[in-house]
Amino acid sequence: MTSFKVNGVDVEFDGDENTPLLWVLRDHIQLTGTKFGCGMGQCGACTVHIEGSAQRSCITPVAAAADRSVTTIEGLADNDGMLHPVQQAWLELDVPQCGYCQAGQIMATVDFLTRNPTPSDADIDEGITNICRCGTYARIRRAIHRAAELAGEGE
């Protein structure tokens, strides 16, 4: 049995501890905001946070989450429903085209901005490695800068 928290809620998984966290989240916990993309940890559609650090859940065994805290896109807003600054920026700048990769993009960006709160374009290009099939990279970059501004206003 693997026990951990997801979005602040205690959960247990009574299955193979090598099962990818992605499938535990989607199939067992019914949180479908985290998407399957490539299955090899390269595209980033499946990005979640484990103890605040962005992880590609398609290649992360559920055992890696044992006794730890996992945050998915569903848990990013605060308990009062206030959106995270990254979510606010994404909506404000209408970033998604198809939207499939956006939960992973947002989760990767939240972690990235905690490590680099005032990034340059070059920092973003190097630090955000998630793939967008629709090519919304220019909008993503603008939203990352806007999220940094919003986060700075909240301090």
mmCIF file of C-alpha atoms in Angstrom:
data_model
loop_
_atom_site.group_PDB
_atom_site.id
_atom_site.type_symbol
_atom_site.label_atom_id
_atom_site.label_comp_id
_atom_site.label_asym_id
_atom_site.label_seq_id
_atom_site.Cartn_x
_atom_site.Cartn_y
_atom_site.Cartn_z
ATOM 1 C CA MET A 1 0.000 0.000 0.000
ATOM 2 C CA THR A 2 1.354 3.406 -1.007
ATOM 3 C CA SER A 3 0.077 6.350 1.049
ATOM 4 C CA PHE A 4 0.560 9.980 0.079
ATOM 5 C CA LYS A 5 -1.277 13.295 -0.174
ATOM 6 C CA VAL A 6 -2.789 14.654 -3.367
ATOM 7 C CA ASN A 7 -3.851 18.292 -3.280
ATOM 8 C CA GLY A 8 -3.876 18.112 0.514
ATOM 9 C CA VAL A 9 -5.998 14.959 0.743
ATOM 10 C CA ASP A 10 -4.661 11.665 2.108
ATOM 11 C CA VAL A 11 -4.850 8.890 -0.481
ATOM 12 C CA GLU A 12 -3.822 5.258 -0.650
ATOM 13 C CA PHE A 13 -2.985 3.100 -3.632
ATOM 14 C CA ASP A 14 -3.126 -0.647 -3.160
ATOM 15 C CA GLY A 15 -1.434 -1.696 -6.371
ATOM 16 C CA ASP A 16 1.952 -2.202 -7.969
ATOM 17 C CA GLU A 17 4.262 0.473 -6.569
ATOM 18 C CA ASN A 18 5.922 0.724 -9.988
ATOM 19 C CA THR A 19 2.675 1.968 -11.552
ATOM 20 C CA PRO A 20 3.326 5.409 -13.033
ATOM 21 C CA LEU A 21 1.955 8.162 -10.823
ATOM 22 C CA LEU A 22 0.104 9.533 -13.860
ATOM 23 C CA TRP A 23 -2.151 6.469 -14.043
ATOM 24 C CA VAL A 24 -2.778 6.431 -10.311
ATOM 25 C CA LEU A 25 -3.859 10.084 -10.480
ATOM 26 C CA ARG A 26 -6.051 9.631 -13.555
ATOM 27 C CA ASP A 27 -7.465 6.128 -13.170
ATOM 28 C CA HIS A 28 -7.598 5.565 -9.424
ATOM 29 C CA ILE A 29 -8.024 9.059 -7.958
ATOM 30 C CA GLN A 30 -10.008 10.373 -10.963
ATOM 31 C CA LEU A 31 -7.992 13.581 -11.359
ATOM 32 C CA THR A 32 -7.835 13.902 -15.131
ATOM 33 C CA GLY A 33 -6.244 17.350 -15.451
ATOM 34 C CA THR A 34 -2.824 15.703 -15.686
ATOM 35 C CA LYS A 35 -2.497 14.474 -19.269
ATOM 36 C CA PHE A 36 -0.735 11.569 -20.958
ATOM 37 C CA GLY A 37 1.440 12.810 -23.796
ATOM 38 C CA CYS A 38 4.472 10.769 -24.752
ATOM 39 C CA GLY A 39 4.867 8.267 -21.922
ATOM 40 C CA MET A 40 8.618 8.873 -21.890
ATOM 41 C CA GLY A 41 8.893 12.004 -19.732
ATOM 42 C CA GLN A 42 9.819 14.200 -22.664
ATOM 43 C CA CYS A 43 6.770 16.288 -23.539
ATOM 44 C CA GLY A 44 5.754 17.396 -20.034
ATOM 45 C CA ALA A 45 1.963 17.143 -20.463
ATOM 46 C CA CYS A 46 1.966 14.981 -17.320
ATOM 47 C CA THR A 47 3.855 17.442 -15.091
ATOM 48 C CA VAL A 48 2.824 17.531 -11.426
ATOM 49 C CA HIS A 49 4.618 18.671 -8.278
ATOM 50 C CA ILE A 50 6.026 16.327 -5.677
ATOM 51 C CA GLU A 51 6.913 18.338 -2.583
ATOM 52 C CA GLY A 52 6.779 21.457 -4.767
ATOM 53 C CA SER A 53 9.172 20.193 -7.430
ATOM 54 C CA ALA A 54 7.974 19.603 -10.990
ATOM 55 C CA GLN A 55 8.036 15.939 -11.964
ATOM 56 C CA ARG A 56 6.964 14.121 -15.105
ATOM 57 C CA SER A 57 4.383 11.739 -13.690
ATOM 58 C CA CYS A 58 4.357 9.327 -16.642
ATOM 59 C CA ILE A 59 7.824 8.074 -15.670
ATOM 60 C CA THR A 60 7.553 8.558 -11.905
ATOM 61 C CA PRO A 61 6.526 5.393 -10.065
ATOM 62 C CA VAL A 62 3.836 5.905 -7.447
ATOM 63 C CA ALA A 63 6.370 4.630 -4.881
ATOM 64 C CA ALA A 64 8.264 7.925 -5.363
ATOM 65 C CA ALA A 65 5.240 9.735 -3.906
ATOM 66 C CA ALA A 66 5.048 7.586 -0.768
ATOM 67 C CA ASP A 67 4.625 9.735 2.349
ATOM 68 C CA ARG A 68 4.981 12.855 0.222
ATOM 69 C CA SER A 69 2.725 15.610 -1.072
ATOM 70 C CA VAL A 70 1.629 15.704 -4.723
ATOM 71 C CA THR A 71 -0.014 18.730 -6.315
ATOM 72 C CA THR A 72 -1.866 18.488 -9.611
ATOM 73 C CA ILE A 73 -3.385 21.254 -11.710
ATOM 74 C CA GLU A 74 -6.638 20.694 -9.803
ATOM 75 C CA GLY A 75 -4.903 21.642 -6.550
ATOM 76 C CA LEU A 76 -2.993 24.690 -7.724
ATOM 77 C CA ALA A 77 -5.635 27.301 -6.843
ATOM 78 C CA ASP A 78 -5.890 28.087 -3.137
ATOM 79 C CA ASN A 79 -8.644 26.746 -0.902
ATOM 80 C CA ASP A 80 -10.775 29.831 -1.531
ATOM 81 C CA GLY A 81 -10.608 29.260 -5.292
ATOM 82 C CA MET A 82 -8.128 32.087 -5.861
ATOM 83 C CA LEU A 83 -6.127 31.197 -8.945
ATOM 84 C CA HIS A 84 -2.367 30.926 -8.795
ATOM 85 C CA PRO A 85 -0.649 33.882 -10.558
ATOM 86 C CA VAL A 86 0.450 31.519 -13.340
ATOM 87 C CA GLN A 87 -3.138 30.419 -13.920
ATOM 88 C CA GLN A 88 -4.240 34.069 -13.877
ATOM 89 C CA ALA A 89 -1.612 34.988 -16.471
ATOM 90 C CA TRP A 90 -2.576 32.047 -18.681
ATOM 91 C CA LEU A 91 -6.210 33.165 -18.700
ATOM 92 C CA GLU A 92 -5.409 36.863 -19.058
ATOM 93 C CA LEU A 93 -3.233 36.251 -22.129
ATOM 94 C CA ASP A 94 -5.425 33.485 -23.610
ATOM 95 C CA VAL A 95 -2.457 31.136 -23.918
ATOM 96 C CA PRO A 96 -4.041 27.790 -24.870
ATOM 97 C CA GLN A 97 -4.875 26.853 -28.400
ATOM 98 C CA CYS A 98 -5.942 23.216 -28.085
ATOM 99 C CA GLY A 99 -5.109 23.284 -24.359
ATOM 100 C CA TYR A 100 -3.930 19.681 -24.072
ATOM 101 C CA CYS A 101 -0.432 20.470 -22.782
ATOM 102 C CA GLN A 102 -1.360 23.518 -20.751
ATOM 103 C CA ALA A 103 -1.795 21.888 -17.330
ATOM 104 C CA GLY A 104 1.743 20.545 -17.626
ATOM 105 C CA GLN A 105 3.012 23.888 -18.922
ATOM 106 C CA ILE A 106 1.446 25.677 -15.956
ATOM 107 C CA MET A 107 2.810 23.204 -13.404
ATOM 108 C CA ALA A 108 6.309 23.425 -14.900
ATOM 109 C CA THR A 109 6.099 27.234 -14.886
ATOM 110 C CA VAL A 110 5.071 27.425 -11.228
ATOM 111 C CA ASP A 111 8.156 25.433 -10.218
ATOM 112 C CA PHE A 112 10.356 27.398 -12.638
ATOM 113 C CA LEU A 113 9.250 30.759 -11.235
ATOM 114 C CA THR A 114 9.967 29.671 -7.659
ATOM 115 C CA ARG A 115 13.564 29.132 -8.751
ATOM 116 C CA ASN A 116 13.763 32.120 -11.111
ATOM 117 C CA PRO A 117 11.193 34.801 -10.194
ATOM 118 C CA THR A 118 12.355 37.321 -12.832
ATOM 119 C CA PRO A 119 13.398 35.272 -15.856
ATOM 120 C CA SER A 120 14.703 36.528 -19.170
ATOM 121 C CA ASP A 121 13.460 35.087 -22.455
ATOM 122 C CA ALA A 122 16.628 32.999 -22.618
ATOM 123 C CA ASP A 123 15.988 31.670 -19.089
ATOM 124 C CA ILE A 124 12.470 30.645 -20.123
ATOM 125 C CA ASP A 125 13.650 28.999 -23.322
ATOM 126 C CA GLU A 126 16.213 27.007 -21.365
ATOM 127 C CA GLY A 127 14.154 26.302 -18.254
ATOM 128 C CA ILE A 128 10.768 25.355 -19.701
ATOM 129 C CA THR A 129 11.227 22.181 -21.705
ATOM 130 C CA ASN A 130 7.577 21.163 -22.055
ATOM 131 C CA ILE A 131 6.376 20.684 -25.622
ATOM 132 C CA CYS A 132 3.352 22.405 -27.143
ATOM 133 C CA ARG A 133 2.130 20.738 -30.329
ATOM 134 C CA CYS A 134 0.250 23.899 -31.296
ATOM 135 C CA GLY A 135 3.371 26.051 -30.994
ATOM 136 C CA THR A 136 2.025 28.620 -28.528
ATOM 137 C CA TYR A 137 5.520 29.285 -27.220
ATOM 138 C CA ALA A 138 5.365 33.062 -27.744
ATOM 139 C CA ARG A 139 2.135 33.272 -25.714
ATOM 140 C CA ILE A 140 3.591 30.928 -23.083
ATOM 141 C CA ARG A 141 6.667 33.142 -22.759
ATOM 142 C CA ARG A 142 4.512 36.298 -22.416
ATOM 143 C CA ALA A 143 2.370 34.553 -19.790
ATOM 144 C CA ILE A 144 5.449 33.516 -17.810
ATOM 145 C CA HIS A 145 6.608 37.136 -17.719
ATOM 146 C CA ARG A 146 3.108 38.243 -16.738
ATOM 147 C CA ALA A 147 2.911 35.589 -13.991
ATOM 148 C CA ALA A 148 6.226 36.856 -12.626
ATOM 149 C CA GLU A 149 4.743 40.382 -12.527
ATOM 150 C CA LEU A 150 1.566 39.163 -10.808
ATOM 151 C CA ALA A 151 3.558 37.169 -8.265
ATOM 152 C CA GLY A 152 5.710 40.231 -7.565
ATOM 153 C CA GLU A 153 2.601 42.358 -7.000
ATOM 154 C CA GLY A 154 1.371 39.881 -4.405
ATOM 155 C CA GLU A 155 4.494 40.125 -2.288
#
